[in-house]
Amino acid sequence: MKIRKQRWQDSYIVRFFVYITNWVYGAIEVGFIGRLFTSYCATDRLFRHSGTGRLATAARAGRGRVRRTLRRHIALAMNHSLINRACSGLLLRFCRYSLRTFGAFFVTAGAYSAVMYWLFSVVWQSHGVEIFHLFSGTGMLVIGVLMLFSDVSLGYALSNGFFFRRILVPLFGVPEEAVSRIAREGRQGYMIAVPLGMAVGAVSALTSPFYLLAALIAFLLFYLVLSIPESGVVILLLFLPFAGFLPNSERWLFLVAALPLISYFGKLLRGKRAFHMEAQDLPVLLMVIYFLLSGVSVAGASAWKKALLSALCVGFYFLVVNVIATPNWLRRCRTALVISAMMAALTGIAQFLLAALKAGAFSLSAYSASVSAGFADQTTFAYYLVVAFPFALVAFITSRHADRVFTGLALLAIVTASVLTWVHSAMIAIIVMLLAFLLLYQRYSFPFVLIGSGLFLSVIGTLPPHAKERFFGTLRSGSGITVSRTVSAGNLAGKFFFEKGSGLFSRGAGISRLFFGVGSGGIEEFCLLYTSLPSREVARSLNFWLYSLMEGGVLGILLPAAFFFLFYQNCFSLMRKSTDQAVRLVSVTGVVMLTGVLLISIFRYAWYDPAALLVFFVASALIVALARYERSREVVVEQAEDGSEAEIEYYG
């Protein structure tokens, strides 16, 4: 008689852990906590029937005939405006010209640039001209000669080129029909190309060619964002980590964030985009108002700059959640976030290596301050990496073949850079996010996580007292609970709420400081009474909840707490209802991201850097946008199955 070989799945240990896992997950799902965090639809229904919800619906709907008439007049005015006709007509005419025409332009510009360099350096003996001007002129000359042999139109060449098909279409959402209808054979325009090349070549000797190239790229990006506001979100995600390398970085960040909002507002007036508001959005709207009101501060007029920029960063959430309305746009934004996070992480690694090579020694804690990429410091950089980590993890799991190699390198770079920042709370957050992802993505990883956590705690418990104290001391020293050597965070909070100071703080705190705070920038002014540390050092040394309470009072912690709770509700509700694996992964991404952010917020405050504030609300809006899309799709399917008419609104 043949004896059947017992499989490992049939062992008593495996069956025991499977039983325990199913029991734990089942108890959570049917318990109060499970029902509370999966009832977002009920919460949103209550919001829609409330006074605020009815007001938002009425404002969006308006009176039908008046609304359509107003939109038609606005659309006609914008379509016939001088700026719209000039920009669209100019680009279309450029795309119809042949490559030979552009070759004539580059040849003329390169020749004139070389002649002007010779005149400045040899004839006039000017020291203001550099050899780079000669190299740039030579480069334009070579490019122009290569283009002289083709009569193909620029639009046709772009539509069949790598840059258009592999970057503009998949990443920025440029429609293929934008240039595909242009004829193959281009027009000749030497009467325009040659004089324009002469002027550009002459000007290039007076200014850096980089400025001319940057002006051209800026114009094209400006037109792209005004035409497709969704592309502005992608550009923002790519630009965000590197804004700090530019002078007046906050102004650049303001410009890059404001331009898509202007484009979206114009599309909204013309009826080409929609605006929806749910329960999830109400805390964000109140936070925008809260940040605006925080400009009324003891810090004076200087607080308004920070308050306006913070309000813009939070308000960008509404743009993302209303225009990133399809899975394709979500994938584009996720790709942009992973690419920018990888490049920022590699920049941080390079900063650490350069600092170590310059000092001739290798020490993680000594050179962590150098690892900041383009952010304010290593704290906000670590915060950015924590936000980007779950997106990179999901991209790695869902990618295939060569894409998996790229996403794997991005994931490795993000983890490495987070270690080099030496922000211990960020390292712990990444570990916890990985464990949370395993528990949510595959429930049968619960036994392994349980056993691993038990072994880790057992090892910590068996350490000698001096080793244990050193371990916890390292965590305390790097987790942002000490403002200075003489003033701790708890001591500072006690002085803030219960003691009198001097100057603006000469009066007692009373109940007003607890409920209303001191406004934007007020904490830094207060800390000058007790420590000489810079304002950013004080901000990052306080945890998120304490800083928010001191700056904005009770509302400063209630509004973010409400947003976090509704975000968890939204993600868990989507996770429970959806059967699509890709949608479940997105909801898991949201839960894991917010878990990591909350963990690092226990020890650190990072929203003093506008880039950190902006990336959190953009990432949150991406998750909320997909959840909203899935719910609207379910409604359309149900209406179609019931035989009723379903109006599908095009988001663009």
XYZ file of C-alpha atoms in Angstrom:
652
model
C 0.000 0.000 0.000
C 1.413 3.347 -1.034
C 1.744 5.814 1.811
C 0.844 9.380 0.857
C 3.642 11.828 1.575
C 2.500 14.470 4.034
C 2.784 18.023 2.771
C 4.182 20.755 4.974
C 0.906 22.658 4.678
C -0.821 19.797 6.514
C 1.412 19.979 9.578
C -0.130 20.840 12.936
C 2.106 23.895 13.393
C 1.143 25.415 10.054
C -2.545 24.721 10.594
C -2.308 26.235 14.075
C -0.794 29.462 12.740
C -3.349 29.583 9.912
C -6.131 29.228 12.459
C -4.644 31.945 14.688
C -4.192 34.261 11.698
C -7.765 33.824 10.470
C -9.101 34.277 14.000
C -7.130 37.511 14.580
C -8.051 39.061 11.222
C -11.683 37.972 11.559
C -11.944 39.422 15.062
C -10.540 42.743 13.853
C -12.874 42.924 10.847
C -16.093 42.264 12.770
C -15.068 44.173 15.896
C -15.740 47.798 16.739
C -12.356 48.990 15.449
C -12.815 47.156 12.162
C -16.316 48.516 11.612
C -15.219 52.020 12.591
C -12.305 52.144 10.145
C -14.255 50.625 7.235
C -17.299 52.901 7.386
C -16.101 55.799 5.245
C -19.148 55.583 2.969
C -21.417 56.147 5.972
C -19.257 59.083 7.081
C -19.383 60.606 3.608
C -23.149 60.094 3.482
C -23.514 62.022 6.733
C -21.358 64.804 5.289
C -23.441 65.033 2.106
C -26.651 65.374 4.114
C -25.136 67.974 6.424
C -25.418 71.706 5.875
C -21.817 71.952 4.642
C -22.284 69.074 2.204
C -25.504 70.494 0.777
C -23.835 73.883 0.422
C -20.898 72.333 -1.488
C -23.280 70.418 -3.763
C -25.366 73.520 -4.429
C -22.283 75.596 -5.201
C -21.031 72.954 -7.635
C -24.382 72.424 -9.333
C -25.707 75.971 -9.437
C -28.597 76.933 -11.654
C -28.293 74.868 -14.813
C -29.055 77.448 -17.513
C -27.117 80.251 -15.829
C -24.143 77.972 -15.252
C -24.034 76.719 -18.846
C -24.371 80.244 -20.249
C -21.632 81.589 -18.003
C -19.282 78.730 -18.876
C -19.950 79.167 -22.590
C -19.105 82.887 -22.466
C -15.956 82.234 -20.414
C -14.857 79.441 -22.754
C -15.357 81.618 -25.837
C -13.488 84.510 -24.241
C -10.536 82.287 -23.326
C -10.442 80.522 -26.700
C -10.412 83.842 -28.548
C -7.965 85.533 -26.200
C -4.759 86.926 -27.659
C -2.520 84.831 -25.393
C -4.263 81.547 -26.253
C -4.219 82.184 -29.993
C -0.621 83.382 -29.956
C 0.744 80.438 -27.944
C -1.217 77.668 -29.660
C -0.699 79.124 -33.127
C 3.004 79.714 -32.546
C 3.676 76.136 -31.438
C 1.600 74.692 -34.267
C 3.459 76.762 -36.868
C 6.804 75.748 -35.386
C 5.876 72.070 -35.643
C 4.949 72.467 -39.334
C 8.373 73.797 -40.352
C 10.978 71.369 -41.652
C 14.094 70.252 -39.824
C 16.082 71.953 -42.592
C 14.619 75.290 -41.461
C 15.694 74.651 -37.869
C 19.075 73.547 -39.174
C 19.480 76.910 -40.880
C 18.581 78.604 -37.604
C 21.179 76.648 -35.605
C 23.901 77.094 -38.231
C 23.339 80.852 -38.309
C 23.147 81.109 -34.511
C 26.297 79.003 -34.056
C 28.264 80.961 -36.638
C 27.273 84.337 -35.187
C 28.032 83.114 -31.665
C 31.545 82.066 -32.750
C 32.087 85.374 -34.547
C 30.946 87.361 -31.506
C 33.272 85.331 -29.277
C 36.199 86.140 -31.603
C 35.305 89.843 -31.609
C 35.000 90.041 -27.815
C 38.092 87.992 -26.978
C 40.541 88.958 -29.766
C 39.476 92.297 -31.219
C 38.002 94.062 -28.188
C 40.076 92.173 -25.569
C 37.083 91.749 -23.274
C 37.514 89.567 -20.179
C 33.776 89.047 -19.689
C 33.503 86.342 -22.353
C 34.288 82.694 -21.543
C 35.466 79.779 -23.645
C 32.131 78.094 -22.973
C 30.480 80.549 -25.385
C 32.717 79.215 -28.163
C 31.850 75.606 -27.297
C 28.127 76.386 -27.277
C 28.377 78.093 -30.664
C 30.276 75.130 -32.076
C 27.635 72.762 -30.698
C 24.812 74.704 -32.339
C 26.752 74.715 -35.600
C 27.195 70.920 -35.557
C 23.529 70.313 -34.673
C 22.421 72.652 -37.443
C 24.551 70.929 -40.079
C 23.048 67.543 -39.155
C 19.515 68.929 -39.488
C 20.119 70.509 -42.905
C 19.722 67.159 -44.673
C 16.071 66.490 -43.734
C 12.830 67.954 -45.072
C 10.708 66.149 -42.463
C 8.509 68.466 -40.375
C 9.343 68.957 -36.705
C 5.905 67.695 -35.620
C 6.257 64.479 -37.626
C 9.757 63.909 -36.247
C 8.532 64.441 -32.679
C 5.550 62.114 -33.079
C 7.857 59.299 -34.182
C 10.698 60.085 -31.798
C 11.763 58.543 -28.500
C 11.266 61.701 -26.428
C 7.643 62.151 -27.469
C 6.566 58.509 -27.327
C 8.526 57.447 -24.238
C 8.415 60.593 -22.081
C 5.810 63.167 -23.118
C 2.990 60.696 -23.827
C 3.397 58.132 -20.998
C 4.669 60.477 -18.265
C 3.056 63.860 -18.964
C -0.106 62.652 -20.697
C 0.389 64.633 -23.909
C -2.179 63.293 -26.432
C -0.625 61.609 -29.450
C -2.970 63.408 -31.835
C -1.411 66.735 -30.775
C 1.251 66.414 -33.492
C 0.291 63.234 -35.348
C -1.931 65.139 -37.804
C 0.922 67.325 -39.033
C 2.131 66.486 -42.554
C 5.343 64.540 -43.020
C 6.982 67.080 -45.324
C 7.639 70.364 -43.582
C 7.504 73.939 -44.762
C 10.581 76.035 -45.439
C 10.971 79.255 -43.498
C 14.478 80.553 -44.108
C 13.309 84.173 -44.095
C 12.432 83.743 -40.402
C 15.083 81.229 -39.330
C 18.171 83.091 -40.566
C 17.462 86.552 -39.021
C 16.305 84.909 -35.787
C 19.490 82.828 -35.700
C 21.584 85.970 -36.202
C 19.844 87.670 -33.263
C 20.171 84.635 -30.960
C 23.834 84.171 -31.899
C 24.601 87.799 -31.125
C 22.735 87.707 -27.810
C 24.428 84.431 -26.765
C 27.739 86.285 -26.561
C 26.295 88.723 -24.045
C 24.634 86.180 -21.772
C 25.057 82.523 -20.940
C 23.545 80.123 -23.510
C 22.119 78.230 -20.562
C 19.774 81.148 -19.905
C 18.456 81.024 -23.463
C 17.951 77.263 -23.257
C 16.310 77.589 -19.834
C 13.958 80.279 -21.166
C 12.904 78.004 -24.048
C 12.315 75.028 -21.743
C 10.419 77.221 -19.270
C 8.127 78.485 -22.042
C 7.374 74.934 -23.234
C 6.677 73.712 -19.694
C 4.526 76.776 -19.038
C 2.414 76.023 -22.097
C 2.250 72.308 -21.217
C 0.943 72.995 -17.701
C -1.605 75.553 -18.907
C -2.871 73.034 -21.465
C -2.793 69.961 -19.187
C -2.953 70.822 -15.455
C -2.381 67.144 -14.611
C 1.110 67.449 -16.069
C 1.787 70.179 -13.515
C 1.430 67.596 -10.741
C 3.994 65.361 -12.453
C 6.393 68.279 -12.939
C 5.958 69.298 -9.298
C 6.809 65.792 -8.066
C 9.928 65.732 -10.241
C 11.012 69.227 -9.185
C 10.163 69.073 -5.482
C 13.322 67.429 -4.023
C 15.645 69.759 -5.920
C 13.999 73.126 -5.282
C 16.381 73.764 -2.395
C 19.373 73.931 -4.722
C 17.986 77.062 -6.380
C 18.288 80.566 -4.934
C 15.001 81.744 -3.429
C 13.797 78.140 -3.400
C 10.495 78.968 -1.706
C 9.589 81.364 -4.515
C 10.318 78.686 -7.109
C 8.227 76.195 -5.163
C 5.404 78.730 -4.960
C 5.570 79.297 -8.736
C 5.626 75.594 -9.635
C 2.670 74.917 -7.318
C 0.647 77.996 -8.285
C 0.826 77.517 -12.065
C -1.137 74.212 -12.152
C -3.706 75.735 -9.802
C -4.200 78.653 -12.205
C -4.527 76.219 -15.105
C -7.036 74.094 -13.187
C -9.068 77.145 -12.237
C -9.216 78.207 -15.879
C -10.294 74.713 -16.964
C -12.871 74.680 -14.172
C -14.406 77.948 -15.381
C -14.612 76.577 -18.902
C -16.291 73.354 -17.720
C -13.383 71.134 -18.803
C -12.571 69.956 -15.285
C -14.738 69.149 -12.274
C -14.646 69.963 -8.589
C -15.991 67.488 -6.051
C -15.901 67.610 -2.284
C -16.286 64.711 0.132
C -16.002 64.222 3.872
C -12.274 63.569 3.462
C -11.793 67.053 2.016
C -13.461 69.035 4.795
C -10.498 68.903 7.249
C -8.199 69.958 4.402
C -10.366 72.980 3.617
C -10.371 73.933 7.284
C -6.589 73.472 7.410
C -6.174 75.900 4.503
C -8.203 78.461 6.454
C -6.246 77.602 9.596
C -2.889 78.202 7.904
C -4.122 81.503 6.492
C -5.263 82.643 9.923
C -1.939 81.554 11.428
C -0.459 84.614 9.728
C -1.975 86.568 12.624
C 1.017 85.820 14.806
C 3.219 87.268 17.502
C 6.022 87.047 14.924
C 4.525 90.006 13.067
C 4.372 90.612 9.329
C 7.083 88.017 8.592
C 4.618 85.261 9.504
C 2.382 85.964 6.495
C 4.931 84.678 3.997
C 5.100 81.314 5.736
C 1.333 81.217 6.257
C 0.503 81.884 2.587
C 2.999 79.314 1.326
C 1.698 76.706 3.783
C -1.892 77.398 2.715
C -0.895 76.960 -0.938
C 0.857 73.651 -0.190
C -2.194 72.295 1.625
C -4.594 73.696 -0.983
C -2.700 71.861 -3.728
C -4.455 68.770 -2.367
C -7.712 69.899 -4.035
C -6.040 70.169 -7.425
C -4.579 66.661 -7.218
C -7.704 64.988 -5.878
C -9.865 66.493 -8.640
C -7.646 66.125 -11.722
C -5.766 62.877 -11.034
C -8.982 60.996 -11.620
C -7.901 57.885 -13.527
C -5.537 54.968 -12.788
C -3.318 56.030 -15.697
C -2.649 59.437 -14.157
C -2.062 57.811 -10.774
C 0.585 55.553 -12.346
C 2.231 58.571 -13.966
C 2.372 60.424 -10.653
C 3.666 57.344 -8.832
C 6.373 56.931 -11.455
C 7.342 60.599 -11.099
C 7.473 60.280 -7.301
C 9.640 57.148 -7.458
C 12.006 58.716 -10.014
C 12.398 61.927 -8.020
C 12.819 59.987 -4.749
C 15.509 57.830 -6.329
C 17.382 60.849 -7.692
C 17.055 62.664 -4.354
C 18.287 59.578 -2.483
C 21.298 59.258 -4.795
C 21.973 62.961 -4.243
C 21.876 62.423 -0.489
C 24.239 59.453 -0.746
C 26.626 61.551 -2.843
C 26.473 64.358 -0.262
C 27.411 61.909 2.495
C 30.304 60.426 0.497
C 31.662 63.860 -0.392
C 31.526 64.947 3.264
C 33.246 61.730 4.376
C 35.953 61.997 1.704
C 36.575 65.629 2.572
C 37.033 64.772 6.255
C 38.939 61.564 5.561
C 36.805 59.541 8.001
C 33.622 57.479 7.895
C 30.966 58.156 10.533
C 27.191 57.996 10.066
C 26.342 60.368 12.892
C 29.093 62.888 12.097
C 28.083 63.615 8.497
C 24.316 63.041 8.646
C 23.726 66.808 8.578
C 25.143 66.851 5.035
C 22.486 64.408 3.800
C 19.557 66.617 2.882
C 19.340 66.617 -0.953
C 17.407 69.823 -1.717
C 15.420 69.908 1.521
C 15.892 72.157 4.530
C 17.782 69.537 6.565
C 18.075 65.801 7.116
C 14.822 65.670 9.110
C 12.610 66.883 6.275
C 14.587 64.786 3.792
C 13.965 61.689 5.926
C 10.283 62.658 6.105
C 10.165 62.807 2.297
C 11.801 59.379 2.024
C 9.266 57.922 4.460
C 6.424 59.243 2.274
C 8.023 57.901 -0.924
C 9.001 54.466 0.453
C 5.590 52.701 0.144
C 5.109 54.023 -3.402
C 8.512 52.632 -4.383
C 7.716 49.339 -2.650
C 4.454 48.911 -4.561
C 6.178 49.901 -7.807
C 8.783 47.192 -7.168
C 6.140 44.527 -6.512
C 4.015 45.368 -9.552
C 6.852 45.971 -12.044
C 8.228 43.387 -14.439
C 11.541 42.618 -16.162
C 13.752 45.706 -16.624
C 11.367 47.937 -14.690
C 11.846 45.739 -11.623
C 15.590 46.373 -11.720
C 14.992 50.132 -11.784
C 12.401 50.085 -8.993
C 14.623 47.768 -6.946
C 17.504 50.228 -7.238
C 15.144 53.066 -6.299
C 13.979 51.157 -3.220
C 17.552 50.376 -2.194
C 18.609 54.008 -2.662
C 15.684 55.271 -0.556
C 16.480 52.888 2.312
C 20.203 53.698 2.164
C 19.610 57.451 2.174
C 17.196 57.160 5.106
C 19.915 55.385 7.099
C 22.493 58.025 6.179
C 20.229 60.806 7.460
C 20.670 59.234 10.920
C 17.089 60.122 11.830
C 16.287 57.071 13.928
C 12.549 57.619 13.892
C 12.632 57.502 10.078
C 14.561 54.216 10.124
C 12.068 52.717 12.569
C 9.206 54.063 10.442
C 10.537 52.290 7.342
C 10.834 48.992 9.236
C 7.314 49.358 10.646
C 5.966 50.301 7.196
C 7.494 47.171 5.694
C 5.943 44.977 8.403
C 2.579 46.733 8.047
C 2.686 46.243 4.294
C 3.309 42.509 4.716
C 0.450 42.188 7.204
C -1.997 44.014 4.925
C -0.830 42.662 1.576
C -0.636 39.008 2.617
C -2.349 38.019 5.835
C -0.389 34.767 6.154
C 2.746 36.769 6.822
C 1.278 37.408 10.292
C 3.012 34.384 11.940
C 6.404 35.389 10.543
C 5.985 39.002 11.681
C 4.797 37.803 15.087
C 7.717 35.412 15.550
C 10.259 37.940 14.255
C 8.963 40.692 16.534
C 9.035 38.318 19.492
C 12.624 37.318 18.773
C 13.680 40.965 18.435
C 12.072 41.933 21.738
C 13.638 38.883 23.384
C 17.085 39.905 22.175
C 16.556 43.463 23.460
C 15.344 42.109 26.791
C 18.396 39.879 27.269
C 20.921 42.641 26.601
C 23.120 43.747 29.512
C 21.885 46.898 31.292
C 24.644 49.108 29.876
C 24.032 47.870 26.310
C 20.278 48.302 26.714
C 20.723 51.848 28.026
C 23.070 52.676 25.160
C 20.530 51.359 22.632
C 17.620 53.401 24.010
C 19.876 56.404 24.576
C 20.823 56.372 20.898
C 17.148 56.372 19.944
C 16.379 59.227 22.329
C 19.314 61.339 21.171
C 18.367 61.087 17.512
C 14.596 61.234 17.735
C 13.997 64.906 18.342
C 13.053 65.158 22.012
C 15.796 67.554 23.108
C 15.777 71.182 22.045
C 19.191 71.960 23.489
C 21.551 70.687 26.136
C 19.747 72.690 28.819
C 16.120 72.810 27.623
C 14.126 69.665 26.828
C 10.913 69.596 24.828
C 8.799 68.949 27.918
C 10.516 71.750 29.838
C 9.967 74.133 26.938
C 6.265 73.213 26.767
C 5.918 73.884 30.481
C 7.490 77.309 30.125
C 5.328 78.020 27.072
C 1.976 77.241 28.676
C 2.512 78.136 32.326
C 5.253 80.763 32.705
C 5.634 84.422 31.853
C 8.371 85.553 29.529
C 9.452 88.963 28.347
C 8.523 91.312 25.532
C 5.636 89.815 23.558
C 5.403 87.003 26.093
C 5.454 89.171 29.225
C 1.834 88.321 30.015
C 0.784 84.946 31.341
C -0.278 82.302 28.870
C -3.768 81.860 30.232
C -6.277 79.760 28.336
C -5.867 81.652 25.038
C -2.430 80.242 24.240
C -3.742 76.711 24.721
C -6.722 77.195 22.409
C -5.295 79.589 19.804
C -1.511 79.145 19.968
C 0.936 81.857 18.974
C 0.581 81.694 15.192
C 3.068 81.046 12.445
C 6.663 81.658 13.529
C 5.669 82.411 17.120
C 7.383 79.360 18.606
C 10.762 80.390 17.227
C 10.341 83.853 18.756
C 9.437 82.293 22.098
C 12.377 79.869 22.044
C 14.825 82.753 21.690
C 14.114 83.461 25.364
C 15.519 80.080 26.399
C 17.887 78.864 23.689
C 20.103 80.335 20.984
C 19.408 77.574 18.469
C 18.212 78.509 14.955
C 14.478 78.384 14.336
C 14.667 75.254 12.173
C 16.643 73.462 14.872
C 13.922 74.279 17.390
C 11.155 73.196 15.007
C 12.665 69.821 14.186
C 13.441 69.159 17.858
C 9.746 69.185 18.814
C 7.352 66.438 17.850
C 4.502 67.115 15.464
C 1.694 67.202 18.031
C 3.469 69.433 20.538
C 4.579 71.886 17.838
C 1.068 72.007 16.331
C -0.489 72.599 19.751
C 1.932 75.412 20.562
C 1.598 77.098 17.168
C -2.095 76.637 16.397
C -3.691 75.664 19.673
C -6.288 72.929 19.907
C -7.291 73.341 16.248
C -3.677 72.711 15.305
C -3.995 69.104 16.457
C -7.715 68.459 15.890
C -7.709 69.234 12.158
C -4.731 66.997 11.234
C -6.116 64.267 13.526
C -9.476 64.422 11.723
C -7.755 64.219 8.346
C -5.631 61.255 9.439
C -8.676 59.401 10.792
C -10.736 59.957 7.623
C -7.759 58.963 5.492
C -7.465 55.669 7.362
C -11.223 55.173 7.006
C -11.053 55.857 3.280
C -8.189 53.438 2.663
C -9.513 50.600 4.819
C -12.993 50.920 3.299
C -11.534 50.712 -0.199
C -9.362 47.766 0.825
C -12.332 45.842 2.197
C -14.696 46.487 -0.718
C -12.414 46.178 -3.722
C -11.582 42.849 -5.345
C -9.079 44.350 -7.780
C -5.541 43.577 -6.615
C -4.119 46.822 -8.050
C -6.710 48.913 -6.209
C -6.070 47.042 -2.966
C -2.355 47.749 -3.351
C -3.044 51.471 -3.646
C -5.159 51.443 -0.487
C -2.432 49.481 1.316
C 0.036 52.131 0.138
C -2.061 54.835 1.779
C -2.343 52.990 5.099
C 1.369 52.196 5.185
C 2.395 55.744 4.241
C 0.272 57.371 6.928
C 1.499 54.850 9.513
C 5.102 55.811 8.778
C 4.280 59.518 8.849
C 2.509 59.197 12.205
C 5.426 57.252 13.632
C 8.025 59.837 12.638
C 5.647 62.582 13.826
C 5.808 61.209 17.365
C 9.420 62.393 17.497
C 9.803 65.039 14.774
C 8.057 67.984 13.171
C 8.789 68.426 9.463
C 6.124 70.787 8.135
C 8.329 73.835 8.677
C 9.788 72.918 5.280
C 7.147 73.680 2.594
C 8.500 70.848 0.436
C 7.771 68.271 3.158
C 4.290 69.697 3.727
C 3.555 69.685 0.005
C 4.745 66.133 -0.686
C 2.591 64.722 2.112
C -0.619 66.310 0.851
C 0.153 65.450 -2.777
C 0.805 61.800 -1.868
C -2.356 61.687 0.256
C -4.409 63.248 -2.534
C -3.200 60.608 -5.002
C -4.576 57.840 -2.786
C -7.847 59.694 -2.147
C -8.270 60.401 -5.871
C -8.134 56.714 -6.768
C -10.557 55.825 -3.959
C -12.958 58.454 -5.296
C -12.577 57.122 -8.834
C -13.349 53.564 -7.717
C -16.477 54.625 -5.838
C -17.750 56.651 -8.811
C -17.061 53.694 -11.124
C -19.061 51.376 -8.872
C -21.987 53.804 -8.951
C -21.873 53.941 -12.755
C -21.784 50.138 -12.993
C -24.707 49.786 -10.582
C -26.745 52.347 -12.512
C -25.957 50.592 -15.797
C -27.014 47.236 -14.348
C -30.257 48.762 -13.068
C -31.040 50.049 -16.553
C -30.937 53.678 -15.500
C -29.000 56.359 -17.305
C -25.524 56.975 -15.970
C -23.780 60.229 -16.674
C -20.033 59.774 -16.712
C -18.166 63.006 -16.183
C -14.927 63.319 -18.095
C -12.055 64.423 -15.920
C -9.466 64.845 -18.684
